[in-house]
Short mmCIF file of C-alpha atoms and ligand atoms in Angstrom, two decimals:
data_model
loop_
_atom_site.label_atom_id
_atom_site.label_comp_id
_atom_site.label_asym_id
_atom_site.label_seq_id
_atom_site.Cartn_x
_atom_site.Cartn_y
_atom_site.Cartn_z
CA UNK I 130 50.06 11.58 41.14
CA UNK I 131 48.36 14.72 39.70
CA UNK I 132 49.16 18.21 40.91
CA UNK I 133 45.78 20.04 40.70
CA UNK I 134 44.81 23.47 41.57
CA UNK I 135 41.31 24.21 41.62
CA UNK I 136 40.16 27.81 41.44
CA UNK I 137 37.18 28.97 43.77
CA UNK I 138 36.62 26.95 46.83
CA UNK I 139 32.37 26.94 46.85
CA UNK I 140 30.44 23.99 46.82
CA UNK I 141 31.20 22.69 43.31
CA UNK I 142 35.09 24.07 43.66
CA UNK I 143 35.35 21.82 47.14
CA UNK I 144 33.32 18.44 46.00
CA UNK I 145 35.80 18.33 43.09
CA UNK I 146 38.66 19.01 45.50
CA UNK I 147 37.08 15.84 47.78
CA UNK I 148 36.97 13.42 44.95
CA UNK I 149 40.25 14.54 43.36
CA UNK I 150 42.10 13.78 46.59
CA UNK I 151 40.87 10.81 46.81
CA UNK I 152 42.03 9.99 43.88
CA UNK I 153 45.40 10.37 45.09
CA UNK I 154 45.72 14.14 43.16
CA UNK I 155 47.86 16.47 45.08
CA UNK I 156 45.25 19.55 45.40
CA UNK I 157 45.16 23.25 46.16
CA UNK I 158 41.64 25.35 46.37
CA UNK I 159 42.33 29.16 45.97
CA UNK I 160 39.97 31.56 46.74
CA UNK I 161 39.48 34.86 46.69
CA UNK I 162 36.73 35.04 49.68
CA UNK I 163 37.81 34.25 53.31
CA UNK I 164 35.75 30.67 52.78
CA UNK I 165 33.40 30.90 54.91
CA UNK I 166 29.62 32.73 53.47
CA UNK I 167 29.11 33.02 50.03
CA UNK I 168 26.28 31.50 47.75
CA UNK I 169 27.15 27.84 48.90
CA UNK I 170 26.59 28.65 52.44
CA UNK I 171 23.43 30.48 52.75
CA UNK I 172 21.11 28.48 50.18
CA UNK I 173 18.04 26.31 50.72
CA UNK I 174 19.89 23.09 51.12
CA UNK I 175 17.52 20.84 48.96
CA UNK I 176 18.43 18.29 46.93
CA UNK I 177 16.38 18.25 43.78
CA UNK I 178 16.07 15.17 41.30
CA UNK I 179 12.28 16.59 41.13
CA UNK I 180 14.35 19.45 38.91
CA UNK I 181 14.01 17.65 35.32
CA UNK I 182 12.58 20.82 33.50
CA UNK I 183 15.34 23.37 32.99
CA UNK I 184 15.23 27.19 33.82
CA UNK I 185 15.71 27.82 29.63
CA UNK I 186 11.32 26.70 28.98
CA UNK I 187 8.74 27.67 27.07
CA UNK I 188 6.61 30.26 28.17
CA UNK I 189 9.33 31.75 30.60
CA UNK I 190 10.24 34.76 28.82
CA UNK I 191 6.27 35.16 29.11
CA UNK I 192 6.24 34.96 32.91
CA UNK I 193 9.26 36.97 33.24
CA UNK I 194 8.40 39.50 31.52
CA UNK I 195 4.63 39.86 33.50
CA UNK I 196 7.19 39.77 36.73
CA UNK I 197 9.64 42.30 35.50
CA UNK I 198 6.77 44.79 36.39
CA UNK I 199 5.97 43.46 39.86
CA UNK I 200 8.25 45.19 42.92
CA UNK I 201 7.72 41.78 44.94
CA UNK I 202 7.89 39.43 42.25
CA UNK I 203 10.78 36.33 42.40
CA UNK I 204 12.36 37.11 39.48
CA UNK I 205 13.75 40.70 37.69
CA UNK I 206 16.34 41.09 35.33
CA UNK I 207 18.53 44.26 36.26
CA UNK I 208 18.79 46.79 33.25
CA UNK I 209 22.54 47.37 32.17
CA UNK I 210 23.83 48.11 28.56
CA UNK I 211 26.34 44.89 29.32
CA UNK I 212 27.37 43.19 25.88
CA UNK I 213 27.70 39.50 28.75
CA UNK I 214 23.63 40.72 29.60
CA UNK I 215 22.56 41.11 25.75
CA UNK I 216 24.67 37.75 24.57
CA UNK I 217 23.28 35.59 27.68
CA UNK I 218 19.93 36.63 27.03
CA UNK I 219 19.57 36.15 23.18
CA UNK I 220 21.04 32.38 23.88
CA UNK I 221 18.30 32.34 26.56
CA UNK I 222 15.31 33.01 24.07
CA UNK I 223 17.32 30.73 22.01
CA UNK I 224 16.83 28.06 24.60
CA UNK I 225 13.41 28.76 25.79
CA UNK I 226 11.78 25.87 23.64
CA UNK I 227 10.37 22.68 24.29
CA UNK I 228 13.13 20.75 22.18
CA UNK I 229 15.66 21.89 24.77
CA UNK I 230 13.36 21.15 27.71
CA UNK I 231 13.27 17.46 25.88
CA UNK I 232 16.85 16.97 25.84
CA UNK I 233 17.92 18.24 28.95
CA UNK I 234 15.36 16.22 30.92
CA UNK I 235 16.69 13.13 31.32
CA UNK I 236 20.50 13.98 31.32
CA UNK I 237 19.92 16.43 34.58
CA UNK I 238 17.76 13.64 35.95
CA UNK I 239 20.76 11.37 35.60
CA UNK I 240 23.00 13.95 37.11
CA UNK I 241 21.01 14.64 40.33
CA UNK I 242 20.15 10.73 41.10
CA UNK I 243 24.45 10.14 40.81
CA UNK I 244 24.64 13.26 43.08
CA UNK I 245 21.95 12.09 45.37
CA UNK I 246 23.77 8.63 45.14
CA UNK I 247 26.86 10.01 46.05
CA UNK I 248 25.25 11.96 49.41
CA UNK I 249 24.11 8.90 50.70
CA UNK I 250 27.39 7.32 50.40
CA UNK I 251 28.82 10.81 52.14
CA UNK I 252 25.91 10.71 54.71
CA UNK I 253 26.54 7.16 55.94
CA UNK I 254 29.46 7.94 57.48
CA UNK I 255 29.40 10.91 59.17
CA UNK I 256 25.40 12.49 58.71
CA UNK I 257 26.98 16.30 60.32
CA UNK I 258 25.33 18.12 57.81
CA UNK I 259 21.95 16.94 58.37
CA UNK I 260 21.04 14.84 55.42
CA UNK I 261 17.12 13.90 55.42
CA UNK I 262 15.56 12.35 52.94
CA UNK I 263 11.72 13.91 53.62
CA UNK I 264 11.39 14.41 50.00
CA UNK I 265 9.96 18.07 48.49
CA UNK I 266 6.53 19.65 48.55
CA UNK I 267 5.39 21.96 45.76
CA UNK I 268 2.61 23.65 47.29
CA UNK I 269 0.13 25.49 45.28
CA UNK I 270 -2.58 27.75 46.14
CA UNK I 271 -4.38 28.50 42.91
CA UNK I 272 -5.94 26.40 40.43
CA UNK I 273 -3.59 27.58 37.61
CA UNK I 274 -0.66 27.08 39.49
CA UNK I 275 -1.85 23.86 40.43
CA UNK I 276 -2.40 22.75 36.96
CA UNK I 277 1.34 23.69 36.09
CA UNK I 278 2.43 21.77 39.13
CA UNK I 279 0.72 18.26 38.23
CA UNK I 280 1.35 18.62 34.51
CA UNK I 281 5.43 18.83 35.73
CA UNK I 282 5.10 16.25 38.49
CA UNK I 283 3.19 13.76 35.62
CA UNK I 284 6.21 14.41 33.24
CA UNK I 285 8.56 13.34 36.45
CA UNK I 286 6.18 10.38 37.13
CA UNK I 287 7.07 8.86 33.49
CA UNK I 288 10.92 9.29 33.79
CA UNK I 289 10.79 7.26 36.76
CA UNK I 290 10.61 9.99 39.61
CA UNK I 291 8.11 9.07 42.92
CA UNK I 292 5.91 11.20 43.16
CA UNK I 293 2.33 11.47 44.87
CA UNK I 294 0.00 14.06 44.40
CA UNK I 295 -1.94 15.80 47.26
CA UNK I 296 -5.02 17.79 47.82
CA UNK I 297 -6.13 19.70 50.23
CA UNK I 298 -6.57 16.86 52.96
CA UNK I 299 -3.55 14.90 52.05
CA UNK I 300 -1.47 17.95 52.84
CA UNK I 301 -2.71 18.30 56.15
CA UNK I 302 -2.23 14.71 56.58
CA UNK I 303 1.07 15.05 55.98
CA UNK I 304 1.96 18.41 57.89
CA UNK I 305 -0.13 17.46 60.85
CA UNK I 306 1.21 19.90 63.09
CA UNK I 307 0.79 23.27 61.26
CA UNK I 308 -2.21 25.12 59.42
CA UNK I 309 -0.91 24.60 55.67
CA UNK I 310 -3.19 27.18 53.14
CA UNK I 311 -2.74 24.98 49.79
CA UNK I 312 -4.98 23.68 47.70
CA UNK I 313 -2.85 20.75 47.41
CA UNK I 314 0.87 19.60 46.62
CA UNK I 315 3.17 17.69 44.06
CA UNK I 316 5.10 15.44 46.43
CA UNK I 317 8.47 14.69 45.07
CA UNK I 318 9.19 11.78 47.32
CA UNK I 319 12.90 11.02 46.07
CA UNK I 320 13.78 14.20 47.07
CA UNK I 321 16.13 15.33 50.19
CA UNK I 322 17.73 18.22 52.05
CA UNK I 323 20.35 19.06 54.07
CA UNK I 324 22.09 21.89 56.24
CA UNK I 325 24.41 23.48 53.51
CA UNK I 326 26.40 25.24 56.23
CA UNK I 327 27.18 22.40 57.71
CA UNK I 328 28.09 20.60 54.92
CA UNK I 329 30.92 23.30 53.47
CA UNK I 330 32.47 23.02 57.27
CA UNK I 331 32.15 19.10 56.89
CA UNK I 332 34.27 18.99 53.33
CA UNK I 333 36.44 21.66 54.61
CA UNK I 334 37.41 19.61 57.48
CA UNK I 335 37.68 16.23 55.60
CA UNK I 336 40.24 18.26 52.77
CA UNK I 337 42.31 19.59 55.47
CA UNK I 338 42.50 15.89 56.75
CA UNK I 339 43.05 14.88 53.28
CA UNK I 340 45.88 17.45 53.15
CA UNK I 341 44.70 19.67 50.91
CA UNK I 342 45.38 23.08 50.79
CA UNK I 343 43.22 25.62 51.07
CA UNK I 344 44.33 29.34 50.51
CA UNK I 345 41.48 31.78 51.24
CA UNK I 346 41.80 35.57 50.37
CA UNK I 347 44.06 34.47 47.34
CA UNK I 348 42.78 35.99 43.89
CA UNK I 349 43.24 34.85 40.54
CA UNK I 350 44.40 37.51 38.30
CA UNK I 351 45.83 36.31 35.34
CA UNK I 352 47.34 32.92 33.86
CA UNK I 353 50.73 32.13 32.17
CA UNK I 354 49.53 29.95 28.70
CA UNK I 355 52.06 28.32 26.50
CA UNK I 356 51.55 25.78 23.65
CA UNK I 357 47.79 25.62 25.01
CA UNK I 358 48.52 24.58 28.26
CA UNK I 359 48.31 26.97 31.64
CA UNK I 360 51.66 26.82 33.14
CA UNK I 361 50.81 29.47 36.34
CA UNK I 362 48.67 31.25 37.89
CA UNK I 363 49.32 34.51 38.96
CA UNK I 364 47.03 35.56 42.06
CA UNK I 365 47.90 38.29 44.52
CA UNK I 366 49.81 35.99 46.69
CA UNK I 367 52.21 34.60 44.39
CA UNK I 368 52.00 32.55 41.29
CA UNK I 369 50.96 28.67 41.32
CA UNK I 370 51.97 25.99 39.22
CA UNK I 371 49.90 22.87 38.52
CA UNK I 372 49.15 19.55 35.93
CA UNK I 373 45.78 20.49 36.05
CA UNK I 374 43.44 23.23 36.49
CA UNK I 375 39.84 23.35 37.72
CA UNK I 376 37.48 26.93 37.24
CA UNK I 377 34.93 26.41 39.78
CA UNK I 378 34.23 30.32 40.16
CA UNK I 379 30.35 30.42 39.61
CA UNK I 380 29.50 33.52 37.27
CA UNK I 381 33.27 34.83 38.16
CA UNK I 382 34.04 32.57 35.30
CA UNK I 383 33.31 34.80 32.56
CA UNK I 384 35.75 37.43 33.11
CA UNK I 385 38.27 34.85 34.68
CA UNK I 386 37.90 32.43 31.24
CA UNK I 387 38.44 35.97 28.84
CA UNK I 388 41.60 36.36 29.70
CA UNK I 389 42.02 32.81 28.11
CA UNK I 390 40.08 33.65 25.05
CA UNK I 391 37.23 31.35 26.52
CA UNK I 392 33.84 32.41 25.91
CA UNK I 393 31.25 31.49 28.77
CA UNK I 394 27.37 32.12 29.48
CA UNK I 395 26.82 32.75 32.89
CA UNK I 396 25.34 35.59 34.54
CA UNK I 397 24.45 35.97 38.63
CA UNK I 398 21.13 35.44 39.83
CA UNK I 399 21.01 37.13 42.95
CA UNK I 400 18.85 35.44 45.98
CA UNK I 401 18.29 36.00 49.88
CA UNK I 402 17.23 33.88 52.60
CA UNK I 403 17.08 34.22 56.38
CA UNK I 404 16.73 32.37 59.23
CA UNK I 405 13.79 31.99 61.70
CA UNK I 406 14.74 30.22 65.30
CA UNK I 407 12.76 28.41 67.71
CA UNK I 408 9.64 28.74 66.18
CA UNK I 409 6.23 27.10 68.19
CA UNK I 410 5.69 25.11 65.31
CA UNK I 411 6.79 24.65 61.90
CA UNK I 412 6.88 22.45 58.67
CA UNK I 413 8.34 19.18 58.73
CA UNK I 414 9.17 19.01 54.72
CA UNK I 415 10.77 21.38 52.62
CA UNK I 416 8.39 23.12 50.45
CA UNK I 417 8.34 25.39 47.84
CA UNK I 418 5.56 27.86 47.83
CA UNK I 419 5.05 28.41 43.52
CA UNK I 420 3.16 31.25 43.52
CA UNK I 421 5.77 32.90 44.81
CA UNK I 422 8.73 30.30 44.14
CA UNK I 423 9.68 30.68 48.07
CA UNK I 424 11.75 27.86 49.47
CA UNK I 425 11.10 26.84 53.00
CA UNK I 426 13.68 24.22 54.98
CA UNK I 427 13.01 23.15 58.40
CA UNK I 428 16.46 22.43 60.25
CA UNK I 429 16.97 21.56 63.25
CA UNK I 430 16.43 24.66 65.43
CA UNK I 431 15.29 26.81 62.25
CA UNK I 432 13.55 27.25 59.05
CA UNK I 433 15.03 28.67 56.51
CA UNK I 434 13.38 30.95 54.10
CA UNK I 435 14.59 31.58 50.20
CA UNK I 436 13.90 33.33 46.97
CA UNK I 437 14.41 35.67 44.43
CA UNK I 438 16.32 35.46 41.18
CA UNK I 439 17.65 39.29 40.01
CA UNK I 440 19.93 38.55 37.10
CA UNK I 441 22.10 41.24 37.86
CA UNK I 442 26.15 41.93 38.09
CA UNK I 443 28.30 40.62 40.98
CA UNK I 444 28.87 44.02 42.76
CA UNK I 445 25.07 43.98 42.92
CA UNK I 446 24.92 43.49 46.92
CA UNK I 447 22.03 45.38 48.04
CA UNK I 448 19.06 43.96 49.50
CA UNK I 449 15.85 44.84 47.85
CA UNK I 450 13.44 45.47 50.24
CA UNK I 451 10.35 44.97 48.06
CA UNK I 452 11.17 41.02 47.38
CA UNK I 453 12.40 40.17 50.34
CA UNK I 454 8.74 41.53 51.33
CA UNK I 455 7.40 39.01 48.85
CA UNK I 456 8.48 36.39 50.63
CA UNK I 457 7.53 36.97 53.90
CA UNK I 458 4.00 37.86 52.51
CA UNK I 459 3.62 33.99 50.46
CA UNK I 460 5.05 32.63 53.65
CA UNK I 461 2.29 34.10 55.78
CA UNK I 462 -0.18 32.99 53.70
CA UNK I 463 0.59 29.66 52.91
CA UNK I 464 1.94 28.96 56.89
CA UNK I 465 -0.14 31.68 58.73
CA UNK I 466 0.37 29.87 62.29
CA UNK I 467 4.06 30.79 61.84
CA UNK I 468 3.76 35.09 61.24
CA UNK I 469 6.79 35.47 59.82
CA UNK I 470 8.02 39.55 60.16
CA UNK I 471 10.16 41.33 57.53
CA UNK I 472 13.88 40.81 58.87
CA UNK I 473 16.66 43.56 59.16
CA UNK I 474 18.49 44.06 56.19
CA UNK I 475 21.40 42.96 58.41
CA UNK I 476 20.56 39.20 58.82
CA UNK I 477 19.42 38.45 55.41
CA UNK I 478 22.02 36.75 53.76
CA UNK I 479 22.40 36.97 49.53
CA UNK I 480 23.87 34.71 47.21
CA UNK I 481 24.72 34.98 43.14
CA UNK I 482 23.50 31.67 41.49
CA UNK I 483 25.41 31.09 38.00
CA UNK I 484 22.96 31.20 35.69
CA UNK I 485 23.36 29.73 31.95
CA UNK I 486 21.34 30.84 29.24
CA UNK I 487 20.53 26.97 29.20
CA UNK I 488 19.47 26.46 32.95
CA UNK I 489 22.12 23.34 32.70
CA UNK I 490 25.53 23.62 34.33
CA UNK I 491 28.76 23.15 32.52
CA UNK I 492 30.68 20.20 33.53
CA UNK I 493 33.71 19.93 31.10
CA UNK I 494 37.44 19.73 29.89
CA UNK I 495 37.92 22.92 27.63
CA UNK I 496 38.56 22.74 24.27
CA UNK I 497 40.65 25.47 23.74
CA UNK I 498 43.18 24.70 26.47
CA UNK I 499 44.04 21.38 27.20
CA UNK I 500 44.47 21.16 31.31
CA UNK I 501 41.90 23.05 32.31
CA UNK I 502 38.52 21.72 33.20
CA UNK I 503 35.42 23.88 34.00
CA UNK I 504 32.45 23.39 36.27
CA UNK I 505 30.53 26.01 36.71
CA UNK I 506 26.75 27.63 36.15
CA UNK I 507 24.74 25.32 38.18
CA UNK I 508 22.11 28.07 38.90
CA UNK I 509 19.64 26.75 42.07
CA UNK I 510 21.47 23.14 41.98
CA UNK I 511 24.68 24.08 42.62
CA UNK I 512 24.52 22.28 46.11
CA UNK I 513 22.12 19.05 44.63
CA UNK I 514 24.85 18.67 42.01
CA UNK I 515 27.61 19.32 43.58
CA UNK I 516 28.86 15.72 44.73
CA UNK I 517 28.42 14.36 41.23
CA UNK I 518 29.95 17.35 39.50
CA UNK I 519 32.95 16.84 41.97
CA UNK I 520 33.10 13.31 40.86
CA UNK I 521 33.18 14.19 37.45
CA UNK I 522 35.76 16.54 37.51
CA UNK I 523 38.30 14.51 38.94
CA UNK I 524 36.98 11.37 36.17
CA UNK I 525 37.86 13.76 33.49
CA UNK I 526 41.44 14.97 35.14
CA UNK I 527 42.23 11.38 35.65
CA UNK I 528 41.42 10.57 32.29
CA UNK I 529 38.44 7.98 33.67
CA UNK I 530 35.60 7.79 31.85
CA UNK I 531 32.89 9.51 33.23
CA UNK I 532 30.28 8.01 35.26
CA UNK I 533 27.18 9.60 33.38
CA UNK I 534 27.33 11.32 29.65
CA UNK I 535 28.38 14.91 29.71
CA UNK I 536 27.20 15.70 26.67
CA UNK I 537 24.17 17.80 27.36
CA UNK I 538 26.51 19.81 29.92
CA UNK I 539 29.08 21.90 27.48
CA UNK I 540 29.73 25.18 27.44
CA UNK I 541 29.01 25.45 23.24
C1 FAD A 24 18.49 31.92 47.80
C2 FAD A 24 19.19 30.73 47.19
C3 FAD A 24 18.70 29.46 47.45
C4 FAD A 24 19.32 28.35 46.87
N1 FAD A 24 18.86 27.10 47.18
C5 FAD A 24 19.44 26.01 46.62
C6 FAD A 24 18.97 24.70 46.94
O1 FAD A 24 18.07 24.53 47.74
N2 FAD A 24 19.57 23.64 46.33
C7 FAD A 24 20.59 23.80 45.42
O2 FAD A 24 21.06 22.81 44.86
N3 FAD A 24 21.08 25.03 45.13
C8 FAD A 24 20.53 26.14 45.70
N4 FAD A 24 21.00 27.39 45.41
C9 FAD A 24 22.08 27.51 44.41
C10 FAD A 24 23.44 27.16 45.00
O3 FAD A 24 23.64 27.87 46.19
C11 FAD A 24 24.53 27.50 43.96
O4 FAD A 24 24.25 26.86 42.74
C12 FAD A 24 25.91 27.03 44.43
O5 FAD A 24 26.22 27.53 45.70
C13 FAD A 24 27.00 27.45 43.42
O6 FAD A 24 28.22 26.94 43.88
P1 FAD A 24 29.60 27.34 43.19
O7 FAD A 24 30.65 26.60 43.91
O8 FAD A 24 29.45 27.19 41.72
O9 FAD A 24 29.71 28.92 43.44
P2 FAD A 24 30.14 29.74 44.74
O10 FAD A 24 29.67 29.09 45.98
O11 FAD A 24 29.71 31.14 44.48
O12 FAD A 24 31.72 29.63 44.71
C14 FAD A 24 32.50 30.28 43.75
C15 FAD A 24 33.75 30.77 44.45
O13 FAD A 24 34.65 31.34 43.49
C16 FAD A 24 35.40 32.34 44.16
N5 FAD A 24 36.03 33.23 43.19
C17 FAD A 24 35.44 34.06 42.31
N6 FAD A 24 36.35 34.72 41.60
C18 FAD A 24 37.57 34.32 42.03
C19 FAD A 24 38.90 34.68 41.69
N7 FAD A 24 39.19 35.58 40.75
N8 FAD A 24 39.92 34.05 42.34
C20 FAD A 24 39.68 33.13 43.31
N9 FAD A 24 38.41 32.78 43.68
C21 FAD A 24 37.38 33.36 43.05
C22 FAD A 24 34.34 33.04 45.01
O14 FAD A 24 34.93 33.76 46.07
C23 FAD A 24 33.48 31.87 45.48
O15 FAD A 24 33.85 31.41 46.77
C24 FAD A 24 20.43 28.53 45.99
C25 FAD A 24 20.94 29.81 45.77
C26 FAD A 24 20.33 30.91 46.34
C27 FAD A 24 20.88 32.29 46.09
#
């Protein structure tokens, strides 16, 4: 039996806890939050294998640039003379071609059908969190847009992903029972969502039955190394001792894998999203509005609204009033029946996605120091990867091989 402790207890840090366990690993989640908000609590909840074309693309850098200058745009990169800020975003230019777009395809296509896989298997037996499979809407209001839209969902088509493609009619065949302002949709049938609240309480409860430990409010501050190995931790309540080690700490990982002489790209994108109750009607499928790249989930009682990316630093809390305004506005104009106001800064809730300069999460055992593993940087998949990431992890502490190549999914 393996003695694992797995540092950071979000979504990625708790599926590879779950599969570790059982396993048969003895396993220990610290944190450093009191477990319960946090980026894996408060996000869309969709599960995208529609996701083939990574954030790293050409003509992004052109597009972000255009939004950089736009108060309610969804994206804005927060100025700082940061040497982690310059580094990230010369490997991001670096990336931005369609060579990388080519080779990442198919490998994060693989990944998100084993996660998806891997949900239905966690669905069947207890569906608490709300698992649907209603698949995804793109929705698109201008021809140019629109273009973008069916060129990606084409490119989807050919790898083997459903998907239909909707005008105006179709759309409002589909969403019979609200006024939908599109000029049509990319349907990306195999896709799914869920209630990601729900689904960090369900985990939480099936480690504790699993017995393992979670410590909330328990920091990692340094590590004890010898002959390559990590032989403690030392957090403020005490120092830990393990076989293994997992870093499942998001964009915390940069500064946390320093002080092993690990280099990492990952930088925090910072979202919101809110919640809007007992509305008279709403959407039936999760959608994503791309002018505006707003997510919208129906759950049960609410709809939840998301977007904005500000690569920025992780003491970067506030809530920027401007693009949260963006949001409401493309949600009033693609749903008008639903007249959505500008909440209080009090119940928007804001998460830090880990961006890589590569738009593809790292999923591997590091080279420089021989028990630990690393999982980290899944940007907006974090929760669609999570299951298969967690599965990974614990193939590659217990020496298994893995269930899909990892190759594309390295930190160098
Ligand atoms: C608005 C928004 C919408 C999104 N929608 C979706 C979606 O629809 N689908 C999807 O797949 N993804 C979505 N995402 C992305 C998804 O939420 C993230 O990718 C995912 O939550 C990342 O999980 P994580 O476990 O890597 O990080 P986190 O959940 O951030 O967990 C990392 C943990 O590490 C802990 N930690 C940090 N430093 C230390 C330390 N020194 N010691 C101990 N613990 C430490 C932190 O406290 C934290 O709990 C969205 C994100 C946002 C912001």
């Amino acid at each position: 039996m393996k003695n694992v402790i797995i540092i950071g207890g979000g979504i990625i840090g708790l599926c590879s806890a779950y599969y570790l366990a059982k396993e048969g690993s003895k396993v220990t989640v610290i944190d450093k939050s009191d477990l319960l908000d946090g980026c894996s609590y408060g996000n869309a909840g969709m599960i995208v294998p529609s996701h083939i074309i990574p954030m790293a693309q050409p003509g992004v850098i052109h597009q972000g640039i255009k939004w950089m200058f736009n108060a309610k745009s969804p994206f804005y990169i927060k100025p700082a003379l940061s040497l982690d800020l310059l580094s990230w975003l010369v490997q991001f230019y670096k990336n931005s071609n369609q060579n990388h777009v080519n080779k990442s395809m198919v490998p994060l296509r693989n990944l998100s059908f084993f996660s998806k896989e891997l949900y239905q298997e966690l669905a069947k037996s207890t569906n608490e969190f709300g698992y649907q499979e209603k698949g995804l809407l793109m929705l698109y209001n201008t021809e140019k847009v629109g273009e973008e839209e069916i060129k990606t969902g084409k490119i989807a088509e050919e790898l083997g992903i459903e998907v239909d493609f909707l005008d105006q009619q179709e759309v409002k065949k589909l969403e019979k029972n609200i006024k939908v302002n599109a000029l049509g949709a990319v349907h990306y049938k195999s896709d799914a969502h869920l209630s990601p609240n729900h689904f960090m309480s369900f985990l939480k409860s099936e480690l504790n039955l699993m017995g393992v430990k979670m410590i909330s409010n328990c920091s990692l501050l340094n590590f004890k190394v010898s002959n390559e190995k990590i032989e403690e931790l030392i957090t403020n309540k005490g120092n830990f001792k393990a076989d293994g080690f997992v870093l499942a700490t998001s964009s915390w990982s940069v500064e946390i894998a320093k002080k092993l002489g690990i280099k990492l790209y990952i930088l925090p994108g910072k979202g919101y999203s809110f919640n809007v109750e007992n509305l008279l009607v709403k959407p039936t499928i999760p959608s994503i509005l791309c002018e505006g790249k707003v997510a919208v989930t129906p759950f049960n009682n609410a709809v939840r609204f998301g977007g904005t990316l500000e690569i920025t630093n992780n003491n970067d809390t506030k809530i920027n009033i401007k693009r949260l305004q963006g949001i409401v506005e493309k949600v009033n104009q693609f749903y008008p029946e639903i007249k959505v106001d500008l909440p209080e800064k009090k119940k928007v809730w804001h998460g830090f996605r880990p961006c890589t300069p590569t738009g593809l999460p790292i999923i591997e055992k590091s080279q420089k120091i021989k028990n630990l593993t690393i999982a980290a940087g899944h940007a907006m998949m974090g929760l669609s990867l999570a299951p298969a990431s967690g599965k990974l992890v614990s193939e590659l502490i217990m020496d298994k091989k893995p269930s899909i190549d990892l190759s594309e999914f390295r930190s160098t």
